[in-house]
CSV table of C-alpha atoms and ligand atoms in Angstrom, one decimal:
chain,number,residue,atom,x,y,z
A,10,UNK,CA,32.0,12.5,71.0
A,11,UNK,CA,31.7,14.7,67.8
A,12,UNK,CA,28.6,16.5,67.3
A,13,UNK,CA,25.1,14.9,67.2
A,14,UNK,CA,24.6,13.6,63.1
A,15,UNK,CA,21.0,12.5,62.8
A,16,UNK,CA,20.5,10.1,60.5
A,17,UNK,CA,18.2,10.7,57.2
A,18,UNK,CA,19.2,7.8,54.7
A,19,UNK,CA,16.4,8.4,52.5
A,20,UNK,CA,16.9,12.3,52.6
A,21,UNK,CA,13.7,12.7,53.9
A,22,UNK,CA,14.8,16.2,55.0
A,23,UNK,CA,15.1,17.6,50.7
A,24,UNK,CA,11.6,15.5,50.1
A,25,UNK,CA,9.1,15.3,52.5
A,26,UNK,CA,9.9,17.9,55.5
A,27,UNK,CA,8.9,21.4,55.0
A,28,UNK,CA,11.2,24.5,55.6
A,29,UNK,CA,8.8,25.0,58.8
A,30,UNK,CA,8.5,21.6,60.2
A,31,UNK,CA,12.5,21.5,59.9
A,32,UNK,CA,13.1,24.8,61.8
A,33,UNK,CA,10.9,23.7,64.4
A,34,UNK,CA,13.5,20.3,64.9
A,35,UNK,CA,16.8,22.5,64.7
A,36,UNK,CA,15.8,25.2,67.3
A,37,UNK,CA,14.8,22.3,69.7
A,38,UNK,CA,17.7,20.1,68.4
A,39,UNK,CA,20.0,23.3,69.4
A,40,UNK,CA,17.7,23.8,72.5
A,41,UNK,CA,18.6,20.3,73.8
A,42,UNK,CA,22.3,20.0,72.8
A,43,UNK,CA,22.9,23.9,74.9
A,44,UNK,CA,20.6,22.9,77.7
A,45,UNK,CA,19.5,19.7,78.6
A,46,UNK,CA,22.7,17.5,77.8
A,47,UNK,CA,24.7,19.3,80.1
A,48,UNK,CA,22.1,18.5,82.9
A,49,UNK,CA,21.3,15.0,82.0
A,50,UNK,CA,23.8,13.2,83.8
A,51,UNK,CA,23.5,15.1,87.1
A,52,UNK,CA,20.1,14.2,87.2
A,53,UNK,CA,20.5,10.5,86.1
A,54,UNK,CA,22.3,10.3,89.0
A,55,UNK,CA,19.8,11.6,91.8
A,56,UNK,CA,17.0,8.9,90.8
A,57,UNK,CA,13.7,10.8,90.5
A,58,UNK,CA,15.0,14.2,89.6
A,59,UNK,CA,14.2,16.2,87.0
A,60,UNK,CA,16.0,20.0,85.7
A,61,UNK,CA,12.4,22.0,86.7
A,62,UNK,CA,14.0,25.0,85.7
A,63,UNK,CA,13.8,24.0,82.5
A,64,UNK,CA,10.0,24.1,82.2
A,65,UNK,CA,9.4,27.6,81.6
A,66,UNK,CA,12.4,28.1,78.8
A,67,UNK,CA,10.4,24.9,77.3
A,68,UNK,CA,7.3,26.9,77.1
A,69,UNK,CA,9.1,29.5,75.6
A,70,UNK,CA,9.8,27.6,72.6
A,71,UNK,CA,6.6,26.2,72.6
A,72,UNK,CA,6.9,22.6,73.4
A,73,UNK,CA,3.6,22.0,75.6
A,74,UNK,CA,0.3,21.4,73.8
A,75,UNK,CA,2.4,22.2,70.7
A,76,UNK,CA,-0.1,20.5,68.3
A,77,UNK,CA,-2.9,22.2,70.3
A,78,UNK,CA,-4.7,25.3,69.0
A,79,UNK,CA,-5.7,28.2,71.1
A,80,UNK,CA,-4.7,29.4,74.6
A,81,UNK,CA,-1.0,30.1,74.3
A,82,UNK,CA,-0.3,26.6,72.5
A,83,UNK,CA,2.0,26.5,69.2
A,84,UNK,CA,-0.2,25.3,67.1
A,85,UNK,CA,1.7,23.2,64.9
A,86,UNK,CA,1.0,20.6,62.6
A,87,UNK,CA,1.7,16.9,64.2
A,88,UNK,CA,4.6,16.1,61.9
A,89,UNK,CA,6.4,19.3,63.3
A,90,UNK,CA,5.3,18.0,66.4
A,91,UNK,CA,6.7,14.6,65.8
A,92,UNK,CA,9.7,16.1,65.1
A,93,UNK,CA,9.5,18.6,68.5
A,94,UNK,CA,9.4,14.7,70.5
A,95,UNK,CA,11.7,13.2,68.3
A,96,UNK,CA,14.3,16.0,69.3
A,97,UNK,CA,13.3,15.7,72.9
A,98,UNK,CA,14.1,12.2,73.3
A,99,UNK,CA,17.3,12.5,71.9
A,100,UNK,CA,17.7,14.3,75.4
A,101,UNK,CA,16.3,11.7,76.8
A,102,UNK,CA,13.1,9.6,77.3
A,103,UNK,CA,12.4,12.0,80.7
A,104,UNK,CA,11.9,14.6,78.6
A,105,UNK,CA,10.1,13.6,76.0
A,106,UNK,CA,8.0,12.4,79.0
A,107,UNK,CA,7.8,15.7,81.0
A,108,UNK,CA,6.3,17.4,77.5
A,109,UNK,CA,4.1,14.4,76.7
A,110,UNK,CA,2.5,14.3,80.1
A,111,UNK,CA,2.3,18.0,80.2
A,112,UNK,CA,0.5,18.0,76.4
A,113,UNK,CA,-1.2,14.9,75.8
A,114,UNK,CA,-2.3,14.5,78.7
A,115,UNK,CA,-2.8,16.9,80.7
A,116,UNK,CA,-3.6,20.0,78.4
A,117,UNK,CA,-5.1,17.5,75.7
A,118,UNK,CA,-7.9,16.4,77.7
A,119,UNK,CA,-8.8,19.8,78.8
A,120,UNK,CA,-8.6,20.9,75.2
A,121,UNK,CA,-10.9,18.3,74.0
A,122,UNK,CA,-13.1,17.9,76.9
A,123,UNK,CA,-12.8,20.4,79.4
A,124,UNK,CA,-15.5,23.5,79.8
A,125,UNK,CA,-14.4,26.9,78.4
A,126,UNK,CA,-13.7,27.6,82.1
A,127,UNK,CA,-11.7,25.0,82.5
A,128,UNK,CA,-10.2,25.6,79.4
A,129,UNK,CA,-9.8,29.5,80.5
A,130,UNK,CA,-8.6,28.6,83.5
A,131,UNK,CA,-5.9,25.9,83.4
A,132,UNK,CA,-4.7,26.3,79.3
A,133,UNK,CA,-2.6,29.3,79.3
A,134,UNK,CA,-0.7,28.8,82.6
A,135,UNK,CA,-0.2,25.3,81.2
A,136,UNK,CA,1.0,26.1,77.8
A,137,UNK,CA,3.5,28.6,79.5
A,138,UNK,CA,5.1,26.0,82.2
A,139,UNK,CA,3.6,28.2,85.1
A,140,UNK,CA,0.9,25.3,85.9
A,141,UNK,CA,2.3,21.7,85.4
A,142,UNK,CA,0.0,18.7,85.4
A,143,UNK,CA,-0.3,14.7,85.8
A,144,UNK,CA,-2.4,12.3,84.5
A,145,UNK,CA,-3.6,9.6,87.1
A,146,UNK,CA,-5.0,6.8,85.4
A,147,UNK,CA,-2.9,3.8,86.6
A,148,UNK,CA,-3.5,1.4,89.7
A,149,UNK,CA,-1.3,-0.8,92.0
A,150,UNK,CA,-3.6,-3.2,91.0
A,151,UNK,CA,-5.0,-1.8,87.3
A,152,UNK,CA,-2.2,-1.3,84.6
A,153,UNK,CA,-3.1,-2.9,81.4
A,154,UNK,CA,-6.2,-3.4,82.6
A,155,UNK,CA,-8.0,0.1,83.2
A,156,UNK,CA,-11.5,-1.3,83.6
A,157,UNK,CA,-10.1,-2.6,87.0
A,158,UNK,CA,-9.6,0.7,88.4
A,159,UNK,CA,-10.7,1.1,91.9
A,160,UNK,CA,-10.8,4.8,92.5
A,161,UNK,CA,-14.3,5.9,92.9
A,162,UNK,CA,-15.9,9.9,92.7
A,163,UNK,CA,-19.2,9.8,94.7
A,164,UNK,CA,-21.8,12.8,93.9
A,165,UNK,CA,-22.1,15.1,97.3
A,166,UNK,CA,-24.1,17.9,97.0
A,167,UNK,CA,-22.7,20.3,94.5
A,168,UNK,CA,-19.2,18.2,93.9
A,169,UNK,CA,-17.7,15.2,94.5
A,170,UNK,CA,-15.6,13.1,96.7
A,171,UNK,CA,-12.7,10.9,95.4
A,172,UNK,CA,-11.1,8.4,97.3
A,173,UNK,CA,-8.2,6.1,95.7
A,174,UNK,CA,-4.5,5.5,94.7
A,175,UNK,CA,-2.7,6.1,91.3
A,176,UNK,CA,0.8,4.5,90.9
A,177,UNK,CA,3.5,5.2,88.2
A,178,UNK,CA,1.9,8.7,87.8
A,179,UNK,CA,4.9,11.4,86.0
A,180,UNK,CA,5.5,14.5,87.2
A,181,UNK,CA,3.0,13.5,90.4
A,182,UNK,CA,4.7,15.7,93.0
A,183,UNK,CA,5.8,18.2,91.1
A,184,UNK,CA,2.5,19.0,89.2
A,185,UNK,CA,-0.1,21.8,90.7
A,186,UNK,CA,-3.1,19.6,88.8
A,187,UNK,CA,-3.6,16.4,88.6
A,188,UNK,CA,-6.2,14.9,85.7
A,189,UNK,CA,-7.6,11.5,87.7
A,190,UNK,CA,-10.1,8.9,86.2
A,191,UNK,CA,-12.4,7.3,88.5
A,192,UNK,CA,-15.2,5.1,88.4
A,193,UNK,CA,-18.8,7.2,89.2
A,194,UNK,CA,-22.7,5.8,89.1
A,195,UNK,CA,-22.1,6.8,85.4
A,196,UNK,CA,-19.3,4.6,84.4
A,197,UNK,CA,-15.4,6.1,84.1
A,198,UNK,CA,-15.0,10.1,84.4
A,199,UNK,CA,-12.4,12.6,84.1
A,200,UNK,CA,-11.6,15.4,87.1
A,201,UNK,CA,-9.6,18.1,87.3
A,202,UNK,CA,-7.6,17.9,91.1
A,203,UNK,CA,-6.1,20.7,92.1
A,204,UNK,CA,-3.3,18.9,94.5
A,205,UNK,CA,-3.4,21.2,97.2
A,206,UNK,CA,-7.1,20.2,98.0
A,207,UNK,CA,-7.3,18.6,101.8
A,208,UNK,CA,-6.3,14.6,101.3
A,209,UNK,CA,-4.3,15.0,98.2
A,210,UNK,CA,-0.7,13.2,98.7
A,211,UNK,CA,2.0,12.6,96.0
A,212,UNK,CA,4.8,10.4,96.9
A,213,UNK,CA,7.9,9.8,94.8
A,214,UNK,CA,8.4,6.2,93.8
A,215,UNK,CA,12.7,5.5,94.3
A,216,UNK,CA,15.1,3.0,92.9
A,217,UNK,CA,14.0,3.1,89.4
A,218,UNK,CA,16.6,2.1,86.8
A,219,UNK,CA,14.8,3.4,84.4
A,220,UNK,CA,13.7,7.1,83.6
A,221,UNK,CA,15.8,8.4,86.4
A,222,UNK,CA,15.6,12.0,85.0
A,223,UNK,CA,11.8,12.0,85.6
A,224,UNK,CA,9.3,12.3,88.5
A,225,UNK,CA,7.5,9.2,88.9
A,226,UNK,CA,4.8,9.1,92.2
A,227,UNK,CA,2.3,7.8,93.6
A,228,UNK,CA,-1.4,9.5,94.2
A,229,UNK,CA,-3.5,9.1,97.6
A,230,UNK,CA,-6.7,10.7,97.5
A,231,UNK,CA,-8.4,10.6,100.5
A,232,UNK,CA,-11.8,11.9,100.4
A,233,UNK,CA,-10.7,14.5,98.5
A,234,UNK,CA,-13.5,16.9,97.4
A,235,UNK,CA,-13.7,19.0,94.0
A,236,UNK,CA,-16.6,21.2,92.5
A,237,UNK,CA,-18.9,19.8,90.0
A,238,UNK,CA,-17.0,22.5,88.0
A,239,UNK,CA,-13.6,20.1,87.8
A,240,UNK,CA,-15.7,17.5,86.0
A,241,UNK,CA,-14.2,17.3,82.5
A,242,UNK,CA,-18.0,17.5,81.1
A,243,UNK,CA,-16.9,15.8,77.5
A,244,UNK,CA,-15.3,12.8,78.6
A,245,UNK,CA,-17.6,9.8,79.7
A,246,UNK,CA,-16.2,6.6,79.7
A,247,UNK,CA,-12.8,5.1,78.8
A,248,UNK,CA,-12.9,6.6,75.3
A,249,UNK,CA,-11.4,9.8,77.4
A,250,UNK,CA,-8.6,8.7,79.1
A,251,UNK,CA,-7.9,6.4,75.8
A,252,UNK,CA,-8.1,9.8,73.5
A,253,UNK,CA,-5.5,11.3,75.8
A,254,UNK,CA,-3.3,8.3,75.6
A,255,UNK,CA,-3.6,8.4,71.5
A,256,UNK,CA,-2.2,11.3,71.6
A,257,UNK,CA,0.6,10.6,74.1
A,258,UNK,CA,1.7,7.4,71.8
A,259,UNK,CA,1.9,9.4,68.8
A,260,UNK,CA,4.3,11.6,70.6
A,261,UNK,CA,6.1,8.5,71.5
A,262,UNK,CA,6.3,6.7,68.4
A,263,UNK,CA,8.1,10.1,67.0
A,264,UNK,CA,10.5,10.5,70.0
A,265,UNK,CA,11.6,6.7,70.6
A,266,UNK,CA,13.3,7.4,67.0
A,267,UNK,CA,15.3,10.3,68.3
A,268,UNK,CA,16.6,7.8,71.1
A,269,UNK,CA,17.4,5.4,68.5
A,270,UNK,CA,19.2,7.8,66.2
A,271,UNK,CA,21.0,9.4,69.2
A,272,UNK,CA,22.7,5.8,69.9
A,273,UNK,CA,23.1,4.9,66.2
A,274,UNK,CA,25.2,7.8,66.0
A,275,UNK,CA,27.3,7.4,69.6
A,276,UNK,CA,27.8,3.7,68.2
A,277,UNK,CA,28.6,5.1,64.8
A,278,UNK,CA,31.2,7.8,66.0
A,279,UNK,CA,32.5,5.1,69.0
A,280,UNK,CA,33.7,1.8,65.8
A,281,UNK,CA,35.7,4.7,63.6
A,282,UNK,CA,37.3,5.5,66.5
A,283,UNK,CA,38.2,2.1,68.4
A,284,UNK,CA,40.9,0.0,67.2
A,285,UNK,CA,40.6,-3.5,67.7
A,286,UNK,CA,43.1,-6.3,66.1
A,287,UNK,CA,45.2,-3.5,64.1
A,288,UNK,CA,42.3,-2.0,62.6
A,289,UNK,CA,39.1,0.5,63.5
A,290,UNK,CA,35.7,-1.7,64.7
A,291,UNK,CA,34.0,-0.4,62.2
A,292,UNK,CA,35.4,-2.5,59.3
A,293,UNK,CA,34.9,-5.8,61.3
A,294,UNK,CA,31.8,-7.4,59.1
A,295,UNK,CA,29.8,-8.2,62.4
A,296,UNK,CA,30.1,-4.8,63.2
A,297,UNK,CA,28.6,-3.4,60.1
A,298,UNK,CA,25.9,-5.7,60.3
A,299,UNK,CA,24.6,-4.2,63.5
A,300,UNK,CA,25.2,-0.8,62.0
A,301,UNK,CA,23.4,-1.6,58.9
A,302,UNK,CA,20.4,-3.6,60.6
A,303,UNK,CA,20.2,0.0,62.8
A,304,UNK,CA,20.4,2.4,60.3
A,305,UNK,CA,17.4,0.2,58.1
A,306,UNK,CA,14.9,0.0,61.2
A,307,UNK,CA,15.3,3.8,61.8
A,308,UNK,CA,14.5,4.5,58.2
A,309,UNK,CA,11.5,2.5,58.0
A,310,UNK,CA,10.0,3.5,61.7
A,311,UNK,CA,10.9,7.6,59.8
A,312,UNK,CA,8.9,6.7,57.0
A,313,UNK,CA,6.1,4.8,59.3
A,314,UNK,CA,6.2,7.7,61.3
A,315,UNK,CA,5.9,10.5,58.8
A,316,UNK,CA,3.0,8.7,57.1
A,317,UNK,CA,0.9,8.6,60.0
A,318,UNK,CA,1.7,12.0,60.9
A,319,UNK,CA,0.3,12.8,57.4
A,320,UNK,CA,-2.5,10.8,58.0
A,321,UNK,CA,-3.5,12.5,61.7
A,322,UNK,CA,-3.2,16.3,60.2
A,323,UNK,CA,-5.4,15.0,56.8
A,324,UNK,CA,-8.0,13.5,59.8
A,325,UNK,CA,-7.6,10.2,58.9
A,326,UNK,CA,-5.8,8.9,61.6
A,327,UNK,CA,-6.9,5.4,62.9
A,328,UNK,CA,-6.2,4.6,66.9
A,329,UNK,CA,-4.9,1.2,65.1
A,330,UNK,CA,-2.4,2.9,63.5
A,331,UNK,CA,-0.4,4.6,66.3
A,332,UNK,CA,-0.5,1.1,68.0
A,333,UNK,CA,1.6,-0.1,65.1
A,334,UNK,CA,3.8,2.9,65.1
A,335,UNK,CA,4.1,3.0,69.1
A,336,UNK,CA,5.0,-0.9,69.6
A,337,UNK,CA,7.5,-1.0,66.2
A,338,UNK,CA,9.3,2.6,67.1
A,339,UNK,CA,9.7,1.3,70.6
A,340,UNK,CA,11.0,-2.2,69.9
A,341,UNK,CA,13.5,-1.5,67.1
A,342,UNK,CA,15.0,2.1,69.3
A,343,UNK,CA,15.2,-0.8,72.1
A,344,UNK,CA,17.1,-2.9,69.9
A,345,UNK,CA,18.9,-0.1,68.7
A,346,UNK,CA,20.0,1.1,72.1
A,347,UNK,CA,20.8,-2.5,73.3
A,348,UNK,CA,23.2,-2.8,70.1
A,349,UNK,CA,24.7,0.3,70.2
A,350,UNK,CA,25.6,-0.5,73.8
A,351,UNK,CA,27.0,-3.6,73.1
A,352,UNK,CA,29.3,-1.8,70.3
A,353,UNK,CA,30.4,0.4,72.8
A,354,UNK,CA,32.0,-2.8,75.0
A,355,UNK,CA,32.7,-2.1,78.7
A,356,UNK,CA,32.4,1.8,77.8
A,357,UNK,CA,29.2,1.2,77.1
A,358,UNK,CA,28.3,0.7,80.6
A,359,UNK,CA,29.0,4.0,81.9
A,360,UNK,CA,27.1,7.3,81.4
A,361,UNK,CA,29.9,9.4,79.8
A,362,UNK,CA,27.9,7.8,77.0
A,363,UNK,CA,24.2,7.7,76.5
A,364,UNK,CA,23.0,4.7,75.0
A,365,UNK,CA,22.7,2.3,78.1
A,366,UNK,CA,21.0,5.1,79.6
A,367,UNK,CA,18.8,5.2,76.5
A,368,UNK,CA,18.1,1.3,76.3
A,369,UNK,CA,17.2,1.7,80.1
A,370,UNK,CA,14.6,4.4,79.4
A,371,UNK,CA,13.1,2.1,76.2
A,372,UNK,CA,12.0,-0.4,78.9
A,373,UNK,CA,9.7,1.5,80.7
A,374,UNK,CA,8.7,3.3,77.4
A,375,UNK,CA,7.6,-0.2,76.2
A,376,UNK,CA,5.8,-0.7,79.3
A,377,UNK,CA,3.9,2.6,79.5
A,378,UNK,CA,1.1,3.7,77.1
A,379,UNK,CA,-0.3,0.8,76.2
A,380,UNK,CA,2.5,-2.6,76.9
A,381,UNK,CA,3.9,-3.8,73.5
A,382,UNK,CA,1.8,-7.1,74.1
A,383,UNK,CA,-1.6,-4.7,74.5
A,384,UNK,CA,-0.7,-3.2,70.7
A,385,UNK,CA,0.0,-6.1,69.6
A,386,UNK,CA,-3.6,-7.4,70.9
A,387,UNK,CA,-5.4,-4.8,70.0
A,388,UNK,CA,-3.7,-5.3,66.1
A,389,UNK,CA,-4.4,-8.8,66.4
A,390,UNK,CA,-8.4,-7.8,67.0
A,391,UNK,CA,-8.0,-5.1,63.9
A,392,UNK,CA,-7.0,-7.6,61.8
A,393,UNK,CA,-8.7,-10.8,62.4
A,394,UNK,CA,-12.3,-9.1,64.0
A,395,UNK,CA,-11.6,-11.3,67.0
A,396,UNK,CA,-10.8,-10.4,70.4
A,397,UNK,CA,-7.8,-12.8,71.8
A,398,UNK,CA,-8.8,-14.5,74.8
B,2,LIG,C1,8.0,5.3,85.1
B,2,LIG,C2,6.5,4.9,84.2
B,2,LIG,C3,6.0,6.1,84.2
B,2,LIG,C4,4.1,6.2,84.1
B,2,LIG,N1,3.5,7.2,84.0
B,2,LIG,C5,2.0,7.0,84.2
B,2,LIG,C6,1.6,8.2,84.0
B,2,LIG,O1,1.5,9.2,83.7
B,2,LIG,N2,0.2,8.0,84.1
B,2,LIG,C7,-0.1,6.5,84.4
B,2,LIG,O2,-1.2,6.6,84.8
B,2,LIG,N3,0.3,5.9,83.8
B,2,LIG,C8,1.8,5.6,84.1
B,2,LIG,N4,2.4,4.5,84.3
B,2,LIG,C9,2.0,3.4,84.1
B,2,LIG,C10,1.6,2.3,82.7
B,2,LIG,O3,0.9,3.2,82.3
B,2,LIG,C11,1.7,1.2,83.1
B,2,LIG,O4,2.4,0.6,83.7
B,2,LIG,C12,1.6,0.0,82.2
B,2,LIG,O5,-0.2,0.5,81.6
B,2,LIG,C13,1.3,-1.2,82.1
B,2,LIG,O6,0.8,-1.9,83.3
B,2,LIG,P1,1.2,-2.4,84.7
B,2,LIG,O7,2.1,-2.1,84.8
B,2,LIG,O8,0.0,-3.0,85.9
B,2,LIG,O9,1.4,-4.4,83.7
B,2,LIG,P2,0.5,-5.3,83.6
B,2,LIG,O10,-0.7,-4.6,83.1
B,2,LIG,O11,0.4,-5.7,84.9
B,2,LIG,O12,1.1,-5.9,82.6
B,2,LIG,C14,2.5,-7.0,83.0
B,2,LIG,C15,2.7,-7.8,81.5
B,2,LIG,O13,1.4,-8.5,81.6
B,2,LIG,C16,1.0,-8.6,79.4
B,2,LIG,N5,0.1,-8.6,79.8
B,2,LIG,C17,-1.0,-7.3,80.3
B,2,LIG,N6,-2.3,-7.6,79.5
B,2,LIG,C18,-2.5,-9.0,79.1
B,2,LIG,C19,-2.9,-9.8,78.3
B,2,LIG,N7,-4.2,-9.8,78.2
B,2,LIG,N8,-2.6,-11.1,77.6
B,2,LIG,C20,-0.8,-10.7,77.3
B,2,LIG,N9,-0.2,-10.5,78.3
B,2,LIG,C21,-0.6,-9.1,78.8
B,2,LIG,C22,1.7,-6.6,79.9
B,2,LIG,O14,2.4,-6.7,78.3
B,2,LIG,C23,3.0,-7.0,80.6
B,2,LIG,O15,4.0,-7.4,79.8
B,2,LIG,C24,4.0,4.7,83.8
B,2,LIG,C25,4.4,3.4,84.4
B,2,LIG,C26,6.0,3.9,84.5
B,2,LIG,C27,7.2,2.8,84.2
């Protein structure tokens, strides 16, 4: 296949993005092509493996906590950050997830809710890729309905004792610290749990069809003791984890466009080369219909994400806007990936091509960080003022 050509139907590059934003995108795009793409096939074939050697190079390019200020973070605006996520997911949703979990789900809560000591202790190491984090919210019996969580933290002397099981935790077994959300007498609180503490165990989940180039684990906490200094002082109640999820969902809405654009580009190139019934597949009406649907939805998603990014930079973001772009952009990306796979015919089912890999990854992205249905319910309540039963 020829080199990747990203679609820009409405000329956003000429009219909407600054030179700095384009420079971030181009440097990440180049890095993904040179450093990540040659590795992806091998890691997808080994279920649950991520190229950990890329952690420090990613850090050097400012990919961890890129929209946070200070502590060695890149401090870029939210549009540049979105473009960064887009380019990572053009490679693979597992690559974007690695950066999202580190930045939005682990560095962000320390940055937003942590003490000065916690920030000084962890953020520089996390920005530099020396300490990888994981985020433990979901449990075997509490996914969408997180208030049903069973993990408990009980006060004991100058610290806390944690017990519970977290499931589906990205980076669980490669993390040096876990942000663990647990019920206390004062409601849900967040704790920094070093993963070498006695009683902490991470076991990887195997057999995934989706996000294969990503580590997904179960965390077992059995009488894990942490000092008071490990409690995140600024996070009280569910607004703590939901604040983190809002950051991550924003990045996902940009990221999935990268996957959609990769699939569109792959399909477009393929159908121009593929001969059927005496002519290129690209010359057939049904093919053109699929491609037109794809580029139209990608273009609409680009504009949605850009507008929400500008509002986020201006401090005018509402979490329902993030629900809308996460819900819409994942949905259209998944449909683009399915159509691209279809256009590739039998070739589309082997890993020499990427559309089916993106398609399978996007099934996870549709489920995590608030399922498609949950964002529908959030938006439905927002527009009607009534919580659906
Ligand atoms: C690869 C992977 C990585 C992940 N990484 C992390 C991580 O790092 N940290 C973490 O904490 N979690 C992580 N998750 C978990 C993810 O956030 C949850 O899977 C998600 O919240 C959905 O929960 P669930 O799987 O229990 O599904 P459920 O909540 O059981 O939902 C099942 C179905 O029911 C629907 N549903 C739920 N409630 C309603 C309702 N009220 N009305 C109608 N329909 C409803 C859902 O939309 C869905 O279709 C990850 C998941 C995957 C697959």
